C-alpha positions as a printed Julia matrix, in Angstrom:
372×3 Matrix{Float64}:
  76.42  -22.38  52.73
  74.34  -19.93  54.75
  76.75  -18.46  57.31
  80.07  -16.66  57.68
  82.12  -16.01  60.81
  84.71  -13.18  60.69
  87.4   -12.95  63.39
  88.9    -9.7   64.69
  91.68  -10.8   67.08
  92.41   -7.44  68.74
  91.52   -6.23  72.24
  92.28   -3.11  74.23
  92.87   -5.35  77.25
  93.24   -9.11  77.73
  90.59  -10.52  80.09
  91.8   -12.85  82.82
  89.57  -15.78  81.77
  89.8   -15.56  77.96
  91.31  -18.35  75.87
  90.22  -17.08  72.44
  92.71  -16.08  69.75
  93.35  -12.48  70.77
  96.16   -9.91  70.97
  96.57   -6.5   72.59
  95.83   -3.97  69.85
  98.72   -1.64  70.75
 101.46   -1.7   68.1
  99.64   -4.31  66.02
  99.48   -3.99  62.19
  95.71   -3.55  62.33
  95.32   -1.76  58.99
  97.28   -4.47  57.19
  95.23   -7.13  58.98
  91.98   -5.55  57.75
  93.42   -5.46  54.21
  94.34   -9.15  54.34
  90.99  -10.08  55.89
  89.23   -8.33  53.01
  91.43  -10.24  50.58
  90.44  -13.55  52.21
  86.76  -12.62  52.05
  87.1   -11.83  48.33
  87.85  -15.48  47.59
  84.78  -16.95  49.3
  82.47  -18.45  46.68
  79.08  -17.86  48.29
  77.94  -14.22  48.37
  74.29  -14.6   49.43
  74.17  -15.57  53.1
  71.58  -15.81  55.83
  73.95  -14.78  58.63
  77.26  -13.03  59.23
  78.81  -12.89  62.7
  81.81  -10.65  63.41
  83.51  -11.72  66.64
  86.82  -11.67  68.41
  88.76  -10.54  70.23
  86.78   -7.36  70.14
  85.57   -6.04  66.76
  84.75   -2.65  68.34
  88.45   -2.25  69.21
  88.9    -1.19  65.57
  88.99    2.57  65.01
  86.31    4.25  62.9
  88.31    4.13  59.64
  89.21    0.46  60.03
  85.67   -0.41  61.02
  84.17    1.45  58.07
  86.58   -0.16  55.61
  85.51   -3.64  56.71
  81.81   -2.75  56.87
  81.89   -1.14  53.42
  83.5    -4.22  51.85
  80.97   -6.58  53.43
  78.11   -4.3   52.38
  79.33   -4.15  48.76
  80.17   -7.84  48.4
  77.71   -9.87  50.47
  73.96  -10.05  50.66
  72.86  -10.9   54.21
  69.2   -11.85  54.25
  68.58  -12.42  57.96
  71.04  -11.8   60.8
  74.19   -9.65  60.81
  75.81   -9.57  64.26
  78.74   -7.6   65.69
  80.3    -8.34  69.06
  80.97   -5.24  71.16
  82.3    -4.13  74.53
  80.1    -1.59  76.38
  82.86    0.98  76.87
  83.92    0.87  73.19
  80.46    1.21  71.71
  80.42    4.95  70.95
  77.53    6.64  69.15
  79.78    7.01  66.08
  80.48    3.27  65.97
  76.83    2.35  66.56
  75.8     4.68  63.74
  78.36    3.07  61.41
  77.13   -0.42  62.25
  73.53    0.55  61.58
  74.39    2.45  58.38
  76.08   -0.62  56.9
  73.35   -3.1   57.71
  74.34   -4.64  61.04
  71.04   -5.57  62.68
  72.18   -7.29  65.88
  74.81   -6.57  68.56
  76.22   -9.1   71.02
  77.23   -7.03  74.05
  79.97   -8.45  76.3
  78.53   -7.5   79.69
  79.67  -10.63  81.65
  78.36   -9.24  84.97
  76.68   -6.08  86.24
  78.87   -5.95  89.36
  81.81   -3.52  89.25
  83.99   -5.56  91.64
  83.49   -8.76  89.65
  84.23   -6.86  86.43
  87.59   -5.82  87.9
  88.38   -9.44  88.83
  87.55  -10.5   85.26
  89.86   -7.81  83.88
  87.08   -6.06  81.96
  87.54   -2.44  80.88
  83.9    -1.39  81.35
  81.74   -0.75  84.4
  78.04   -0.8   85.3
  77.4     2.71  83.94
  79.01    1.84  80.59
  76.52   -1.02  80.14
  73.47    1.21  80.49
  75.08    4.03  78.5
  75.89    1.82  75.5
  72.42    0.25  75.51
  70.82    3.68  75.71
  72.9     4.8   72.68
  71.88    1.71  70.69
  68.2     2.18  71.44
  68.3     5.88  70.52
  69.96    5.12  67.18
  67.54    2.27  66.51
  69.89   -0.71  66.83
  67.75   -2.25  69.57
  68.17   -5.95  68.71
  70.98   -6.77  71.11
  72.08   -9.77  73.12
  73.61   -9.51  76.58
  76.43  -11.98  77.26
  76.75  -12.95  80.92
  78.77  -15.41  83.02
  78.06  -17.14  86.31
  80.15  -19.09  88.84
  82.74  -16.32  88.89
  85.4   -15.93  91.6
  83.81  -14.0   94.47
  80.28  -14.41  93.09
  77.32  -14.99  95.43
  73.72  -15.94  94.73
  72.84  -12.25  95.15
  74.9   -11.4   92.06
  72.6   -13.71  90.05
  69.55  -11.91  91.47
  71.06   -8.5   90.66
  71.69   -9.58  87.06
  68.1   -10.83  86.76
  66.83   -7.48  88.09
  68.91   -5.57  85.55
  67.67   -7.81  82.74
  64.11   -7.1   83.86
  64.81   -3.35  83.56
  66.68   -3.48  80.24
  64.56   -6.16  78.52
  67.16   -7.23  75.93
  65.94   -9.37  73.04
  68.43  -12.16  73.82
  70.65  -13.43  76.63
  73.62  -15.8   76.59
  74.52  -16.85  80.13
  77.45  -19.26  80.42
  79.22  -20.82  83.36
  82.86  -19.77  83.69
  85.16  -22.38  82.17
  88.7   -22.08  83.5
  90.94  -22.69  80.49
  94.66  -23.48  80.62
  97.05  -20.68  79.62
  94.8   -17.99  81.14
  95.46  -15.67  84.09
  92.55  -17.28  85.97
  93.96  -20.78  85.53
  97.31  -19.76  86.98
  95.77  -17.87  89.92
  93.43  -20.73  90.81
  96.33  -23.19  90.61
  98.32  -20.93  92.96
  95.36  -20.69  95.38
  94.92  -16.95  94.79
  91.42  -17.31  93.33
  88.59  -19.72  94.1
  85.43  -20.71  92.27
  82.45  -22.59  93.66
  82.18  -26.37  93.41
  80.01  -28.18  90.87
  77.07  -28.47  93.28
  76.9   -24.7   93.8
  77.46  -24.16  90.07
  74.48  -26.43  89.34
  72.25  -24.5   91.75
  73.24  -21.21  90.11
  72.46  -22.61  86.67
  69.04  -23.73  87.92
  68.4   -20.22  89.25
  69.5   -18.67  85.93
  67.01  -20.88  84.06
  64.08  -20.39  86.42
  64.79  -16.67  86.95
  64.82  -15.91  83.22
  61.67  -17.96  82.71
  59.95  -15.93  85.45
  60.64  -12.67  83.59
  59.53  -13.98  80.21
  62.58  -15.48  78.5
  62.35  -18.69  76.49
  65.3   -21.08  76.76
  66.14  -22.58  73.37
  69.68  -23.85  74.06
  71.58  -24.92  77.19
  72.92  -21.38  77.8
  70.81  -19.2   75.49
  67.49  -17.46  75.98
  65.33  -15.1   73.9
  62.32  -12.89  74.53
  60.59  -14.33  71.43
  61.55  -17.2   69.1
  62.32  -14.72  66.3
  65.21  -13.34  68.39
  66.99  -16.69  68.79
  70.51  -16.46  67.35
  70.21  -17.82  63.84
  73.97  -17.77  63.36
  74.75  -19.78  66.48
  72.03  -22.26  65.55
  74.1   -22.93  62.43
  76.74  -24.39  64.76
  74.32  -26.24  67.04
  72.49  -27.8   64.1
  75.88  -28.96  62.78
  75.47  -27.08  59.5
  78.41  -25.87  57.42
  79.81  -22.31  57.47
  82.76  -20.21  56.38
  85.36  -18.86  58.81
  87.67  -15.94  57.95
  90.44  -14.21  59.89
  93.35  -15.27  62.1
  92.55  -18.45  64.03
  89.0   -18.72  62.66
  87.36  -22.09  62.08
  85.15  -23.16  59.2
  83.24  -26.26  58.08
  82.9   -26.82  54.33
  82.14  -29.98  52.31
  82.46  -32.26  55.32
  85.84  -30.78  56.24
  86.66  -28.71  59.31
  89.5   -26.23  58.84
  91.21  -23.57  60.89
  93.41  -20.65  59.97
  96.84  -19.82  61.37
  96.54  -17.94  64.67
  99.37  -15.37  65.01
  98.55  -12.11  63.25
 101.98  -11.8   61.48
 101.67  -15.38  60.18
  98.15  -14.71  58.97
  99.23  -11.54  57.19
 102.23  -13.23  55.53
 100.12  -16.16  54.35
  97.46  -13.88  52.92
 100.05  -11.78  51.09
 101.15  -14.93  49.27
  97.93  -16.93  48.97
  94.12  -16.78  48.78
  93.62  -18.31  52.22
  95.46  -18.78  55.53
  94.36  -22.32  56.34
  96.72  -24.15  58.69
  94.95  -27.49  58.82
  92.03  -29.3   57.19
  90.4   -32.32  58.78
  88.06  -34.57  56.78
  85.51  -35.89  59.24
  84.97  -39.63  59.47
  81.44  -41.01  59.69
  82.05  -41.71  63.37
  83.03  -38.06  64.01
  80.02  -36.81  62.05
  77.65  -38.95  64.14
  79.23  -37.77  67.4
  79.13  -34.08  66.47
  75.53  -34.38  65.3
  74.58  -35.61  68.77
  76.71  -33.23  70.87
  75.6   -30.13  69.01
  71.91  -30.78  68.37
  71.29  -31.98  71.93
  72.37  -28.54  73.19
  69.12  -27.21  71.72
  65.95  -27.41  73.82
  64.15  -28.87  70.83
  66.93  -31.41  70.44
  67.78  -33.58  67.44
  65.2   -34.31  64.77
  65.3   -38.1   64.57
  64.49  -38.29  60.85
  67.2   -35.71  60.12
  69.89  -38.15  61.26
  68.7   -40.8   58.78
  68.34  -38.23  55.97
  71.83  -36.9   56.57
  73.78  -40.12  57.1
  71.64  -42.88  55.59
  71.49  -44.84  58.84
  69.02  -44.92  61.71
  69.91  -43.02  64.87
  68.8   -46.03  66.9
  71.01  -48.44  64.95
  74.03  -46.4   66.06
  72.97  -45.2   69.5
  70.0   -47.34  70.56
  71.59  -48.6   73.8
  72.86  -45.16  74.84
  69.48  -43.54  74.18
  67.63  -46.23  76.11
  70.04  -45.89  79.05
  69.55  -42.12  79.33
  65.8   -42.27  78.81
  65.66  -44.72  81.72
  67.81  -42.33  83.79
  65.48  -39.43  82.86
  68.27  -37.53  81.07
  66.77  -37.89  77.58
  63.24  -37.88  76.21
  61.52  -38.38  72.88
  59.03  -35.63  72.04
  57.31  -36.51  68.78
  59.98  -36.2   66.08
  62.75  -35.05  68.43
  65.22  -36.53  70.89
  66.13  -33.98  73.57
  67.6   -33.48  77.02
  65.2   -33.38  79.96
  65.47  -30.64  82.6
  67.56  -33.09  84.65
  69.61  -33.92  81.55
  70.6   -30.28  81.12
  72.26  -30.43  84.54
  74.45  -33.38  83.52
  74.73  -32.62  79.82
  78.45  -33.38  79.53
  77.97  -36.81  81.09
  75.25  -37.54  78.54
  77.36  -36.28  75.62
  80.34  -38.43  76.6
  78.23  -41.56  76.13
  77.72  -40.66  72.46
  81.44  -41.09  71.78
  81.86  -44.23  69.71
  84.68  -46.55  70.81
């Protein structure tokens, strides 16, 4: 067990597109939540980890005292050998908070930029603006916390191809170590979903979306970024997200906090979502697990394919046999042959991976790895 995800479900504002487990921080029992989260963390068996990732919600929505209490506990109880990441919003990342993160060993920040355009930020319901982005990055670099990732989105309502070019130009100026650049997914039960259904908002069709994704890939390559996963890019291999590669390589990890997910001993589990339910469960128990699902062999095979094929390197063919005791080609020979013939998959030495064309139709490829 190398990795731990910690969920902070509070936000100062709910974004129009967000479907994560999150709650407006006003009038929430945040101090009690932090206490119960610390209690849950106390009962995790493994204390030496390669990665910890604190996400949300918005972890930087915590005030300084709450933030320090959590950071102090993690610092005193866990040994993180490689990557320790905090998610942050640009307008919440004060010098005091950055200093706290650095003091307690955080060595990577994932900055929720989403777009550099102020009008698009308003449409998304973000609380920051263009100036906040540069200000927060300047603060991080001055304090010495300069390993940061910029999270961006494309195919937004009102977006044009020029917005992509503007983002690329800003990336060229800032030179972050890492970039995550995802297409907007319109989830049910979000403000965006309702507005699009009512005809009040519009997003581009799949053809335009594909062209924008192509431009994202080629534009980042032009300015020196290496793509290592469908939506993730780094300036050097050493800045690839080790924590997220835990997920993509289908390795096991702990999850802690309201609504968090974990994967331990072949079982996927998730915690109760509502903050009051989480708090009540943790007051009475050592965990807040709502459901545990023991994966079948079929589900393990499918997840191994979906997740590993997101990586540019792809799936190590021998790894499948080592992990499951059966040849990849005995299970998926026909599917692999079909997509190699269609130029969606390729075999590079020890690895099976998506081609450049395959990245454009990745979901169609993944669906074929579902076993009837």
